[in-house]
Short mmCIF file of N, CA and C and ligand atoms in Angstrom, two decimals:
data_model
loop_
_atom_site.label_atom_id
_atom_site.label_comp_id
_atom_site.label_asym_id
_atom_site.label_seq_id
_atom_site.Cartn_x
_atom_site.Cartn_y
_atom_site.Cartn_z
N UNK A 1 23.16 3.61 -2.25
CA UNK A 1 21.86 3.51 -2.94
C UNK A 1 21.47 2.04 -3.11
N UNK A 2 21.58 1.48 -2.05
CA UNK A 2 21.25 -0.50 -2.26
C UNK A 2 19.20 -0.31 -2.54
N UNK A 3 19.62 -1.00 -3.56
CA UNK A 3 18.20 -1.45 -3.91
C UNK A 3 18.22 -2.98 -3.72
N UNK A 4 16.96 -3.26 -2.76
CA UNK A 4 17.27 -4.59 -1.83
C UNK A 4 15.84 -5.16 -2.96
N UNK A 5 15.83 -6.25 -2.75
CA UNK A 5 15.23 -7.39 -3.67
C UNK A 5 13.89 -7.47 -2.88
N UNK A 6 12.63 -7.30 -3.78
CA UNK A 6 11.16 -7.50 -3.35
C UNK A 6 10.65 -8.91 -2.95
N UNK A 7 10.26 -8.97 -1.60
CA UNK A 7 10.13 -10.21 -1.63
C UNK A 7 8.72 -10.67 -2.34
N UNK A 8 8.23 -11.78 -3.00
CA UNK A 8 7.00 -12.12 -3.87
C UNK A 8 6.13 -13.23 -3.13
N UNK A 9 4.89 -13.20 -2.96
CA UNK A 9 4.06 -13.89 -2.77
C UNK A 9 4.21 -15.33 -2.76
N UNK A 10 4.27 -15.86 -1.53
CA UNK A 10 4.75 -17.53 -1.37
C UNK A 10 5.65 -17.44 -0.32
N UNK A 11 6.40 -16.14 0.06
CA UNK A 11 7.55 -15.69 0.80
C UNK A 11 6.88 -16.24 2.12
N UNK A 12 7.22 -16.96 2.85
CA UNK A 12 6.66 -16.87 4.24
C UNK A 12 6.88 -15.52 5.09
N UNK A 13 7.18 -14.79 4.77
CA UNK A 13 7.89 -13.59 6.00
C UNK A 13 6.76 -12.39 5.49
N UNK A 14 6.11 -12.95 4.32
CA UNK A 14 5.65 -11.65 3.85
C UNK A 14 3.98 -11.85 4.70
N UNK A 15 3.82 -13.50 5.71
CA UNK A 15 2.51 -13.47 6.36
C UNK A 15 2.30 -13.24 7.54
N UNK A 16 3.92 -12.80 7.83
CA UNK A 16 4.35 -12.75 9.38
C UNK A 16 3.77 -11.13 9.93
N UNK A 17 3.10 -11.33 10.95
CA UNK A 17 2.89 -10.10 12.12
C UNK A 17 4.11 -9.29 12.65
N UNK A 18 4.33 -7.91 12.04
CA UNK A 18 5.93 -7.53 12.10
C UNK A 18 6.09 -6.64 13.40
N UNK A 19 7.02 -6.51 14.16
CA UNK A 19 7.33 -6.47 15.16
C UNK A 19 7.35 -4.59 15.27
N UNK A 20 6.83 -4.14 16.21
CA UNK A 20 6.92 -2.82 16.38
C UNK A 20 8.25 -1.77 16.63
N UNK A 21 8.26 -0.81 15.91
CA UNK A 21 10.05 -0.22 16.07
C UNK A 21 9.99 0.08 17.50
N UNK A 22 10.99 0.15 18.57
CA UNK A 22 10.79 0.80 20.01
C UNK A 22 11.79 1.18 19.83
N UNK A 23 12.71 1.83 18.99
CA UNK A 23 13.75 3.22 19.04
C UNK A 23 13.59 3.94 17.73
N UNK A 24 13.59 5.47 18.16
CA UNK A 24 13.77 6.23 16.88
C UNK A 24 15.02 7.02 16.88
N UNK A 25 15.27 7.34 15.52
CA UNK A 25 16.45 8.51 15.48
C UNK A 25 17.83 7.82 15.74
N UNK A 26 17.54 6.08 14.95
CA UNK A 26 19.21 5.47 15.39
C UNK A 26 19.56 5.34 13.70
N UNK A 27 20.72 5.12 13.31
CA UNK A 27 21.35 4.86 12.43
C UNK A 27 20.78 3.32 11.53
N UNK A 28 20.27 2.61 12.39
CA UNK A 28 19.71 1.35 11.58
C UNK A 28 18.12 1.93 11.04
N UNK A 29 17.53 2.73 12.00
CA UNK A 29 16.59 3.08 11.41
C UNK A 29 16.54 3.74 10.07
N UNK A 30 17.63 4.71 10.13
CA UNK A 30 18.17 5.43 8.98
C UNK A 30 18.77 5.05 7.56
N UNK A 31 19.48 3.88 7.90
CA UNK A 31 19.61 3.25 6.69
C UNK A 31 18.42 2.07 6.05
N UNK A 32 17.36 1.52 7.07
CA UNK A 32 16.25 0.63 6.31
C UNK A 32 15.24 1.67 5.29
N UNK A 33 15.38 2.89 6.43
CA UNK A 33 14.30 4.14 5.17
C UNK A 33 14.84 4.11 4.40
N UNK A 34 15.90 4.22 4.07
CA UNK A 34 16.72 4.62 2.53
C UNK A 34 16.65 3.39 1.51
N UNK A 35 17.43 2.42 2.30
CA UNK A 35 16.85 1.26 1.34
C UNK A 35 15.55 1.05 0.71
N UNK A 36 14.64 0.99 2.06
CA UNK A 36 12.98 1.36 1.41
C UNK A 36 12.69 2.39 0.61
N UNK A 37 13.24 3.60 0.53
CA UNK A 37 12.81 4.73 -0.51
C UNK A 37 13.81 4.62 -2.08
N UNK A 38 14.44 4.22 -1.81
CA UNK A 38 15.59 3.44 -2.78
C UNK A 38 15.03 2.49 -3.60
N UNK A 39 14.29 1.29 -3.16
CA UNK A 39 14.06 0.16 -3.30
C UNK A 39 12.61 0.38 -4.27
N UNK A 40 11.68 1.53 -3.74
CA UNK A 40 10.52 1.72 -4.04
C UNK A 40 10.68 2.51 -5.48
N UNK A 41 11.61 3.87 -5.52
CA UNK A 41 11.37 4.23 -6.34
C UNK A 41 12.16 3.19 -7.94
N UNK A 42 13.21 2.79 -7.31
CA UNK A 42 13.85 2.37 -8.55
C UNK A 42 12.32 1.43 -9.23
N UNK A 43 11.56 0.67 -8.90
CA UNK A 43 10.63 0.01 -9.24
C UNK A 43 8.95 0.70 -9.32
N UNK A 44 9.29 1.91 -9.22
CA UNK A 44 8.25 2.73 -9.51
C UNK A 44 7.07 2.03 -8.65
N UNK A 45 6.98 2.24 -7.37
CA UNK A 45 6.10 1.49 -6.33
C UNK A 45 5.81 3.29 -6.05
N UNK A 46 4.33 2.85 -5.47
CA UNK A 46 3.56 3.81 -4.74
C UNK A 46 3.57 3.54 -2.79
N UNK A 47 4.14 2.56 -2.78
CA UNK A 47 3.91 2.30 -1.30
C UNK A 47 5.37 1.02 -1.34
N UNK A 48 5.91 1.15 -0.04
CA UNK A 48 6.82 -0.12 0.17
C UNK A 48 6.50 -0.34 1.94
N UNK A 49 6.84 -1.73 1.91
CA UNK A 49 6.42 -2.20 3.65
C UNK A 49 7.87 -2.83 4.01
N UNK A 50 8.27 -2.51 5.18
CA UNK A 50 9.29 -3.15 5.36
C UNK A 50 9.80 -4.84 5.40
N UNK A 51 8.58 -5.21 5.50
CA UNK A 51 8.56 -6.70 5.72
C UNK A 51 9.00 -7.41 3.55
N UNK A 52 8.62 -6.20 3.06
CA UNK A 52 8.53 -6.82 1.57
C UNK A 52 10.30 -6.70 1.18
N UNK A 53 10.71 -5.97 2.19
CA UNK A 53 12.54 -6.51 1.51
C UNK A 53 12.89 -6.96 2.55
N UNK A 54 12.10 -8.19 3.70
CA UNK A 54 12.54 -8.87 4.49
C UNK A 54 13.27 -8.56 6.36
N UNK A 55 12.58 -7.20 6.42
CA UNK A 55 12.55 -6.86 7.39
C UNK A 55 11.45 -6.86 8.51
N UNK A 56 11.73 -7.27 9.65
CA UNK A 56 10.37 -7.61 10.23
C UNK A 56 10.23 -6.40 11.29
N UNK A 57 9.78 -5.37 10.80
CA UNK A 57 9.76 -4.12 11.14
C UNK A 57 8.82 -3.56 11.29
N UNK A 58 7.99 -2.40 11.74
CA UNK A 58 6.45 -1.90 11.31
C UNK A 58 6.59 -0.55 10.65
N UNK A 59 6.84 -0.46 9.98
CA UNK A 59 7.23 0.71 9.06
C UNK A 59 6.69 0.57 7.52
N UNK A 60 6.60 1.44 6.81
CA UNK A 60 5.93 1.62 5.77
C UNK A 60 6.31 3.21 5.34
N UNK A 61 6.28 2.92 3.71
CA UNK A 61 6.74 4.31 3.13
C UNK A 61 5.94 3.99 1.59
N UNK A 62 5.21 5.59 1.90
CA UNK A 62 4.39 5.66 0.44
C UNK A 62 4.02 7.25 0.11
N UNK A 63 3.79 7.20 -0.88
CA UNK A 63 3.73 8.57 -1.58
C UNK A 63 3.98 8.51 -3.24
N UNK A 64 2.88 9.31 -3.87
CA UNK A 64 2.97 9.73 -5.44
C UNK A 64 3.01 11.07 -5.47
N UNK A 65 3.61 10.64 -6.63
CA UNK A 65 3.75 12.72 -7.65
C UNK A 65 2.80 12.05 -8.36
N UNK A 66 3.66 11.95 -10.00
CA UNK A 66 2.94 11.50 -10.78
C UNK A 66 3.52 9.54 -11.52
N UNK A 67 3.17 8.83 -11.25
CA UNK A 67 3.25 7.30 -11.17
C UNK A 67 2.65 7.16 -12.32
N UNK A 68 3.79 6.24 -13.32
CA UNK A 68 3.33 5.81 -14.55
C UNK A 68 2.67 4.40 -14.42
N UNK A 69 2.39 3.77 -13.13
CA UNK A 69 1.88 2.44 -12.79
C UNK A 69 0.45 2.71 -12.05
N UNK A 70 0.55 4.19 -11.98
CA UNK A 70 -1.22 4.95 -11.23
C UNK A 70 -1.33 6.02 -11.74
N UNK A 71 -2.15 6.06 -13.04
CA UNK A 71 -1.64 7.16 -14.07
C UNK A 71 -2.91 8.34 -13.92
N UNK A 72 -3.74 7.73 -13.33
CA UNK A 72 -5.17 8.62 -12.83
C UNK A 72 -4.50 8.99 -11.19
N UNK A 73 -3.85 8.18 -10.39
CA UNK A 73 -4.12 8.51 -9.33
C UNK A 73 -3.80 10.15 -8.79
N UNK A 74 -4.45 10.44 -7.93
CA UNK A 74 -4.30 11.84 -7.16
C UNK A 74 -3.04 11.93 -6.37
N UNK A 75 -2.15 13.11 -6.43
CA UNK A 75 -0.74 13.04 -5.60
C UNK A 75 -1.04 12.73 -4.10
N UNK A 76 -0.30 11.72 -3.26
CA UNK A 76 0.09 11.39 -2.07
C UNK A 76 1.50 12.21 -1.53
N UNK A 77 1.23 12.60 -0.90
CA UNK A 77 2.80 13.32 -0.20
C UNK A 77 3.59 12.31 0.40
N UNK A 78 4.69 12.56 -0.01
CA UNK A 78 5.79 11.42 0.71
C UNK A 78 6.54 11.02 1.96
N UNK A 79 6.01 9.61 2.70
CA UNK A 79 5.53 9.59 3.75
C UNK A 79 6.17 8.50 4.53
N UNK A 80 7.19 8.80 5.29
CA UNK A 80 7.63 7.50 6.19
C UNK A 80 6.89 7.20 7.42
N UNK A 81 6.16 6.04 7.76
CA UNK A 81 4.81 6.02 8.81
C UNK A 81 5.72 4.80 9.32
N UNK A 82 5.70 5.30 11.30
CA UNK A 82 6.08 3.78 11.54
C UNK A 82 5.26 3.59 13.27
N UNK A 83 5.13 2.29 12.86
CA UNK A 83 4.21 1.90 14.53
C UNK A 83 2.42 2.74 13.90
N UNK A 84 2.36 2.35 12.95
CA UNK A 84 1.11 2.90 12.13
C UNK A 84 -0.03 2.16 12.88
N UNK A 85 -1.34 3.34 13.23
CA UNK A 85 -2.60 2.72 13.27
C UNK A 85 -3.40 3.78 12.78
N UNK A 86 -4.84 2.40 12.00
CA UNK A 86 -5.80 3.54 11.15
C UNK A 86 -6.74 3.25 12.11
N UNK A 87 -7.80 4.18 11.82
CA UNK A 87 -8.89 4.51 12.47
C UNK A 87 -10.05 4.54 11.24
N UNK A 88 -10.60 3.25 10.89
CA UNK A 88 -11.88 4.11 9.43
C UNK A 88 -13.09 5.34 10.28
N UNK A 89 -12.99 6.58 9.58
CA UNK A 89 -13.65 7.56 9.97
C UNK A 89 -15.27 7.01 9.85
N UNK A 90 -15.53 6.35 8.58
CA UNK A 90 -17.49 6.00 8.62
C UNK A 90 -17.06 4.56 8.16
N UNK A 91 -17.87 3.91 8.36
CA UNK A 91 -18.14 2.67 7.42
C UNK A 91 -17.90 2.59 5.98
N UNK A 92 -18.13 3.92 5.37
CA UNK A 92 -17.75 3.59 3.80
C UNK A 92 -16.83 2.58 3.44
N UNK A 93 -16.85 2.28 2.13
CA UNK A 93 -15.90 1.49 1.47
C UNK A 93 -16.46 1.92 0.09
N UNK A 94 -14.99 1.68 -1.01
CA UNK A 94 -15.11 2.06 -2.44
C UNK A 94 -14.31 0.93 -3.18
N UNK A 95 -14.36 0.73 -3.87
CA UNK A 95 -13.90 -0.24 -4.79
C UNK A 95 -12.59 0.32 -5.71
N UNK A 96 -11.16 -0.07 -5.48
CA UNK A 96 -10.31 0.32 -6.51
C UNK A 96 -9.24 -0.69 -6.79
N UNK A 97 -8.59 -0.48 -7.87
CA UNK A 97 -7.67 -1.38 -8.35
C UNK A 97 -6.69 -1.00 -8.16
N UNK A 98 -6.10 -2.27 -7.34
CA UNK A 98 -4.60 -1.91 -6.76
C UNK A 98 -3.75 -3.49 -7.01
N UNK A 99 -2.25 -2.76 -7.35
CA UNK A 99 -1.07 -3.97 -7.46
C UNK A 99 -0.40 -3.89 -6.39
N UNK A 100 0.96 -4.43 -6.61
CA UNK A 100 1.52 -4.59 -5.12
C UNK A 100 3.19 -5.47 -6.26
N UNK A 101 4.19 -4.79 -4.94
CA UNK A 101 5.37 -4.80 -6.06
C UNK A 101 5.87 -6.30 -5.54
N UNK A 102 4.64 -6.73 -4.78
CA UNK A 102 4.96 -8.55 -3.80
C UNK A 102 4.22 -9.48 -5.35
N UNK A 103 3.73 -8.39 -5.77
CA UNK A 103 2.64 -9.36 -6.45
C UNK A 103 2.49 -8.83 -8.31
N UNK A 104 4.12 -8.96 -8.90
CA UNK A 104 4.03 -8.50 -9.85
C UNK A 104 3.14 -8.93 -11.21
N UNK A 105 3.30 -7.83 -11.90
CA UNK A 105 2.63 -8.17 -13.13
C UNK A 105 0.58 -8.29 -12.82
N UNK A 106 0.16 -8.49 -11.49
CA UNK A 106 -1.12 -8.73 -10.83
C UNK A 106 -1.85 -7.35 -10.42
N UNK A 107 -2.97 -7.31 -10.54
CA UNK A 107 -4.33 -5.98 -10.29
C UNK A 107 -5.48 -6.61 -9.97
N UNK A 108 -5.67 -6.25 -9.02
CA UNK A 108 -7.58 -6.76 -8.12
C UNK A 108 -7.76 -5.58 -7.66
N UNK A 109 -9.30 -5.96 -7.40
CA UNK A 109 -10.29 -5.07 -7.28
C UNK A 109 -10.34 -5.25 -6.04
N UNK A 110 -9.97 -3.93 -5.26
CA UNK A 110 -9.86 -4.23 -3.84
C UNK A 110 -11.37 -3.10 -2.85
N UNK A 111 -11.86 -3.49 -1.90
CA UNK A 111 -12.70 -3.01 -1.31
C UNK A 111 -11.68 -2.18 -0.10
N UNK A 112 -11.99 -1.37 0.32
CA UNK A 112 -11.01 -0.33 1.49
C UNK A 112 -11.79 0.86 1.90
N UNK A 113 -11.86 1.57 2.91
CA UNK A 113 -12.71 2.49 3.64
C UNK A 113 -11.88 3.63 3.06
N UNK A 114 -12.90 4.21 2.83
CA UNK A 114 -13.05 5.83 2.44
C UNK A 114 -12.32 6.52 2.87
N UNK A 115 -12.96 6.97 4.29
CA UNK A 115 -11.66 7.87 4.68
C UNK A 115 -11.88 7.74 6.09
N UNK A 116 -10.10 7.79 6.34
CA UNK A 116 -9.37 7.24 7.60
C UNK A 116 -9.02 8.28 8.03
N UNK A 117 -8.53 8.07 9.37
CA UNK A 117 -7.42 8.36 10.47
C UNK A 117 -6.24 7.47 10.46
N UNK A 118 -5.12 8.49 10.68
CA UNK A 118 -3.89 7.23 10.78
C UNK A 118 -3.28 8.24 11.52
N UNK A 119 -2.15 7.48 12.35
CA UNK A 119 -1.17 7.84 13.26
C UNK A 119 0.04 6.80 13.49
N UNK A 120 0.77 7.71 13.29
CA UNK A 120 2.32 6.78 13.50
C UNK A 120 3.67 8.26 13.68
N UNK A 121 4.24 7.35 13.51
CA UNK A 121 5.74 8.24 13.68
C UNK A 121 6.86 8.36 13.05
N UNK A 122 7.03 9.80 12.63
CA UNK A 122 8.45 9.55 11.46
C UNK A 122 9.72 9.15 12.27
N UNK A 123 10.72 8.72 11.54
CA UNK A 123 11.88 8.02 11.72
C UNK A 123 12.87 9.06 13.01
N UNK A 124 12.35 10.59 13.26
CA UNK A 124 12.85 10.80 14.59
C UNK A 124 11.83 10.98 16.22
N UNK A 125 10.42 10.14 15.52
CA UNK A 125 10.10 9.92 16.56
C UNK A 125 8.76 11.02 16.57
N UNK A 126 8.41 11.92 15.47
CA UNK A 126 7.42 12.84 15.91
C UNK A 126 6.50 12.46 15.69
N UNK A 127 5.08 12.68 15.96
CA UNK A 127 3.73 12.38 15.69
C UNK A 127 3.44 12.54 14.11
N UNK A 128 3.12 11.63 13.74
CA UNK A 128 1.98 12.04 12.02
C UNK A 128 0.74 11.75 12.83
N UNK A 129 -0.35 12.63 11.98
CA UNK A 129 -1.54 11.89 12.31
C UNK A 129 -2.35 12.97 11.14
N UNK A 130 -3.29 11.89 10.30
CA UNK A 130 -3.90 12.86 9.47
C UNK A 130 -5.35 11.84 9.45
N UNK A 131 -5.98 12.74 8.61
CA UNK A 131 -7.41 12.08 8.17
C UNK A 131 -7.33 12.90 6.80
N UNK A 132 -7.24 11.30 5.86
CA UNK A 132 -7.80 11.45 4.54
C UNK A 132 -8.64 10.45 3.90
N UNK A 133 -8.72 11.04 2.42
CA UNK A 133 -9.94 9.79 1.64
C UNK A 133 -9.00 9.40 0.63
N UNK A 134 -9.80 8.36 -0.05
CA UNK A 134 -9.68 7.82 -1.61
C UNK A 134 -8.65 7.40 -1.89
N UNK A 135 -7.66 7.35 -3.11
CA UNK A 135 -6.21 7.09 -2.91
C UNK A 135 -5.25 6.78 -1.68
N UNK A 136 -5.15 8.08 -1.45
CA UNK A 136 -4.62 8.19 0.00
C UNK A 136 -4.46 7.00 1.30
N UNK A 137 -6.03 7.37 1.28
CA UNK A 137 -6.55 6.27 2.27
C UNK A 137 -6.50 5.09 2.05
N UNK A 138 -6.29 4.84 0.37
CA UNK A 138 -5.95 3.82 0.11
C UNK A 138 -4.75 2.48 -0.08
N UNK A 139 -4.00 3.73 -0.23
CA UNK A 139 -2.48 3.31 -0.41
C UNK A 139 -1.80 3.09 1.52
N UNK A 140 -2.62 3.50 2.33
CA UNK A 140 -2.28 3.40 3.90
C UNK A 140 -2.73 1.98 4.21
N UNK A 141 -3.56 2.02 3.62
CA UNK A 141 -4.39 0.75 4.35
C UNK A 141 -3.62 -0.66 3.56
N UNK A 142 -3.56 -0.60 2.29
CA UNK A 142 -2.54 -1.93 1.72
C UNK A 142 -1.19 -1.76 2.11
N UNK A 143 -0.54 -0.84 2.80
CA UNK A 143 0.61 -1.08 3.03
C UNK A 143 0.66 -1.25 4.39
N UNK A 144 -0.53 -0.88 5.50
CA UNK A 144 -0.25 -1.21 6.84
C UNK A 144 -0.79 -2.87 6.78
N UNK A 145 -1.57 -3.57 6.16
CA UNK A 145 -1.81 -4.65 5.88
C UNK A 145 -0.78 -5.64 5.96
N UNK A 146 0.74 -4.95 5.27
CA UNK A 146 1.56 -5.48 4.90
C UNK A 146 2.08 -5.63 6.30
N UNK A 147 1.75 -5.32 7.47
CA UNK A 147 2.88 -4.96 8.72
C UNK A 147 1.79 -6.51 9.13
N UNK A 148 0.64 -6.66 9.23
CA UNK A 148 -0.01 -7.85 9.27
C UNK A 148 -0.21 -8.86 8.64
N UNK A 149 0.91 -9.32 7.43
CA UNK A 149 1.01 -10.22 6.97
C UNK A 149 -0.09 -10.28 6.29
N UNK A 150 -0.63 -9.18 5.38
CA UNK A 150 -2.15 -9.54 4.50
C UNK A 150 -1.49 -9.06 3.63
N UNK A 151 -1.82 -10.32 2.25
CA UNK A 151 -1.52 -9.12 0.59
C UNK A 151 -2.74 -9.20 0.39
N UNK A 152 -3.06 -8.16 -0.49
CA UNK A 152 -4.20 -7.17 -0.99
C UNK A 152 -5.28 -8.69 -1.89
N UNK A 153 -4.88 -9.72 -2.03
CA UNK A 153 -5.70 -10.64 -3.05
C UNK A 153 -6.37 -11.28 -1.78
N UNK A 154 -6.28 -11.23 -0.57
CA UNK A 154 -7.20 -12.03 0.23
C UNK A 154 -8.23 -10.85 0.94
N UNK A 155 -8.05 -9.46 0.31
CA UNK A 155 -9.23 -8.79 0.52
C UNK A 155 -10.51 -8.63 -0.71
N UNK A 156 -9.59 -9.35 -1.60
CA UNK A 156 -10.74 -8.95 -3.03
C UNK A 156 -12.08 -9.94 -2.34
N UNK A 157 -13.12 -9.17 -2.61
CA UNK A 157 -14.56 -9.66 -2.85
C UNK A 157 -14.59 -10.48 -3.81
N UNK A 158 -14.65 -9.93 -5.25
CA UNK A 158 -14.97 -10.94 -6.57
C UNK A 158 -14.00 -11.35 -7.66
N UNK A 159 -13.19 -12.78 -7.00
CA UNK A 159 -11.66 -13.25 -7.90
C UNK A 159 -12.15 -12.86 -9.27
N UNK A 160 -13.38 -13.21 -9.89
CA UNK A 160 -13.53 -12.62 -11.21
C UNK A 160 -12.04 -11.46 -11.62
N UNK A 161 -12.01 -10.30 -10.34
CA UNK A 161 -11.50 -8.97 -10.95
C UNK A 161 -10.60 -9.05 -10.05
N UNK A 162 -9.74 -10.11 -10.80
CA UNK A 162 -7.96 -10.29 -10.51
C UNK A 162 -7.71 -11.06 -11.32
N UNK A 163 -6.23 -10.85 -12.10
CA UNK A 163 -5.61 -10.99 -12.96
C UNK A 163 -4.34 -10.30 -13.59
N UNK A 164 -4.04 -10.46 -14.48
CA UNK A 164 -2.58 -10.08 -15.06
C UNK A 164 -2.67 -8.77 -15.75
N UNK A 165 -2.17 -7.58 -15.41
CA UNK A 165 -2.39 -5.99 -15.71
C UNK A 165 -2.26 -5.99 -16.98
N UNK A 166 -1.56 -6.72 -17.50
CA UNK A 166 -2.05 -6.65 -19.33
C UNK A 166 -3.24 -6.91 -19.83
N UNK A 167 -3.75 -7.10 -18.60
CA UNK A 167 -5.35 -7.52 -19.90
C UNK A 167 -6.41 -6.10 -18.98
N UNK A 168 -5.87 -5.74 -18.04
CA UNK A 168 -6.57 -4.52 -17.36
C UNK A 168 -7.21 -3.62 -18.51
N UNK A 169 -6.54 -3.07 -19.63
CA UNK A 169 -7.32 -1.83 -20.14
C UNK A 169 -8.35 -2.04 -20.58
N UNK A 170 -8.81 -3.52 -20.90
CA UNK A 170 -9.39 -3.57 -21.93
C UNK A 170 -11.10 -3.79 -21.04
N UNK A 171 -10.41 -5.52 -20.55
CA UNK A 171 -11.49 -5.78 -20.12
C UNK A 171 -12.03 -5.76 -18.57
N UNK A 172 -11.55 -5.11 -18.25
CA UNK A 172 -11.83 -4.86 -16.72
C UNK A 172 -11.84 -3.28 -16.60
N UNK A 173 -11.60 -3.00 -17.87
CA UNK A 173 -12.31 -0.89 -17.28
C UNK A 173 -13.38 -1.90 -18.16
N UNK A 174 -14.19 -2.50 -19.11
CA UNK A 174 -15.46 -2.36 -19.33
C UNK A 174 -15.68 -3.16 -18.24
N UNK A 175 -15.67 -3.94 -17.56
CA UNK A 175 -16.47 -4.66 -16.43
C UNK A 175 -16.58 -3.55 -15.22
N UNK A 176 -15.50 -2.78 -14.97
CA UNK A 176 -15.66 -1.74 -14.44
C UNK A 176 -16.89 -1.20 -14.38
N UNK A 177 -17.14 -0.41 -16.20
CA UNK A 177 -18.15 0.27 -16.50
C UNK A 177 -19.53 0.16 -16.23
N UNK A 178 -19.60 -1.54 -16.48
CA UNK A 178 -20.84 -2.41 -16.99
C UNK A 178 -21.28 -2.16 -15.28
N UNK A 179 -20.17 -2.05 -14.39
CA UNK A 179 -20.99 -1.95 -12.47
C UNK A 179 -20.83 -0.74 -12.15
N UNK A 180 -20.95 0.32 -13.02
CA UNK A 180 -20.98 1.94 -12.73
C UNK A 180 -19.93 2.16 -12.18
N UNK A 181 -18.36 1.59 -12.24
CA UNK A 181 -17.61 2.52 -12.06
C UNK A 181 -16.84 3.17 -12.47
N UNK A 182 -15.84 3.89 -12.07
CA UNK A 182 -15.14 5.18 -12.89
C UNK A 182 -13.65 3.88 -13.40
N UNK A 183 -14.21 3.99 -14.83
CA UNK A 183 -12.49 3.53 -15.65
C UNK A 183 -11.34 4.01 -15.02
N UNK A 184 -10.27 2.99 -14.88
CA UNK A 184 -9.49 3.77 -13.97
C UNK A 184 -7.95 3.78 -15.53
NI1 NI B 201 1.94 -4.12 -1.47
#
C-alpha cells in the first residue's frame, strides 16, 4: 500500500509532456495503478496523474462516490484512463472550481468544455470511450492536462478567483452569486 509523495507546483516534471504507455497488462503497469489509487485516496483526491508522483507516464486515474473536498459534486465512476484523448463534443464551456493535490490548500475558477468524448485504455489494454458532461467532463480534462504539463491556474480566466480554500465559502460563493452562478 505505498503511498508515494505528491509532487507540488515548481516541480519541473510536473511541466513535462509525458510519454505514452506502449505495453499493457505488465506488472510495472500494475503496480504504478496501485500506487496511484493508493496515493489518491489516502489524500482524498478526485483525480491523480501519473506525472504528479513523478512518473512520466500517460495515465491518469479519477473517480468520486462521495468526496468531502467536492461535497456538491455528482458521482464519477472509478476510472483508470491511459494514452487518453478528449474530443470537446460543442464549443460549450462552464465555469467551476477546481483544486489539484499539486496545488494544495489552492481553488480557481476554471473554464472547461461541457461535454466531451474521451478514449483511452484500461491497464489490460481494452478500449474506454465515453461521452459525458459537467463534473465528469471535468475532472478528465484537468487530469489529462496533467499528461501535458498544464496545472489548472494557467487556465483560469480571472486570477481575481484564485486563492486559498479557506476563504472559498465565504467570499467566492458570493462572487460566485453576484455573476449568476450556482454556489458550489
Ligand atoms: Ni491536478
Amino acid at each position: 500500500m505505498p503511498v508515494k509523495n505528491v509532487l507540488v507546483m515548481g516541480d519541473p516534471r510536473l511541466l513535462q509532456v509525458a510519454r505514452a504507455v506502449s505495453e499493457f497488462n505488465t506488472p510495472a503497469l500494475t503496480l504504478l495503478v496501485q500506487d496511484m489509487l493508493d496515493t489518491m485516496a489516502a489524500l482524498n483526491g478526485a483525480g491523480l496523474a501519473a506525472p504528479q508522483i513523478g512518473v512520466d507516464l500517460r495515465v491518469v486515474i479519477f473517480g468520486i462516490d462521495r468526496n468531502p473536498r467536492y461535497p456538491q459534486a455528482e458521482p464519477v465512476p472509478m476510472t483508470i484512463l491511459i494514452n487518453p484523448q478528449i474530443e470537446a463534443l460543442s464549443e460549450e464551456t462552464y465555469e467551476g472550481w477546481e483544486g489539484c493535490l499539486s496545488l494544495p490548500g489552492l481553488r480557481g475558477l476554471v473554464p472547461r468544455y461541457k461535454h466531451i468524448r474521451y478514449r483511452g485504455y484500461d491497464p489490460q489494454g481494452n478500449l474506454i470511450d465515453r461521452e459525458v458532461s459537467d463534473f465528469h467532463a471535468r475532472v478528465v480534462q484537468h487530469e489529462c492536462d496533467h499528461l501535458d504539463g498544464i496545472l489548472f491556474p494557467r487556465r483560469i480566466r480571472d486570477m481575481r478567483y484564485f486563492g486559498f480554500e479557506k476563504e472559498f465559502p465565504d467570499h467566492w460563493n458570493n462572487a460566485a452569486l453576484a455573476q449568476g452562478k450556482r454556489p458550489e
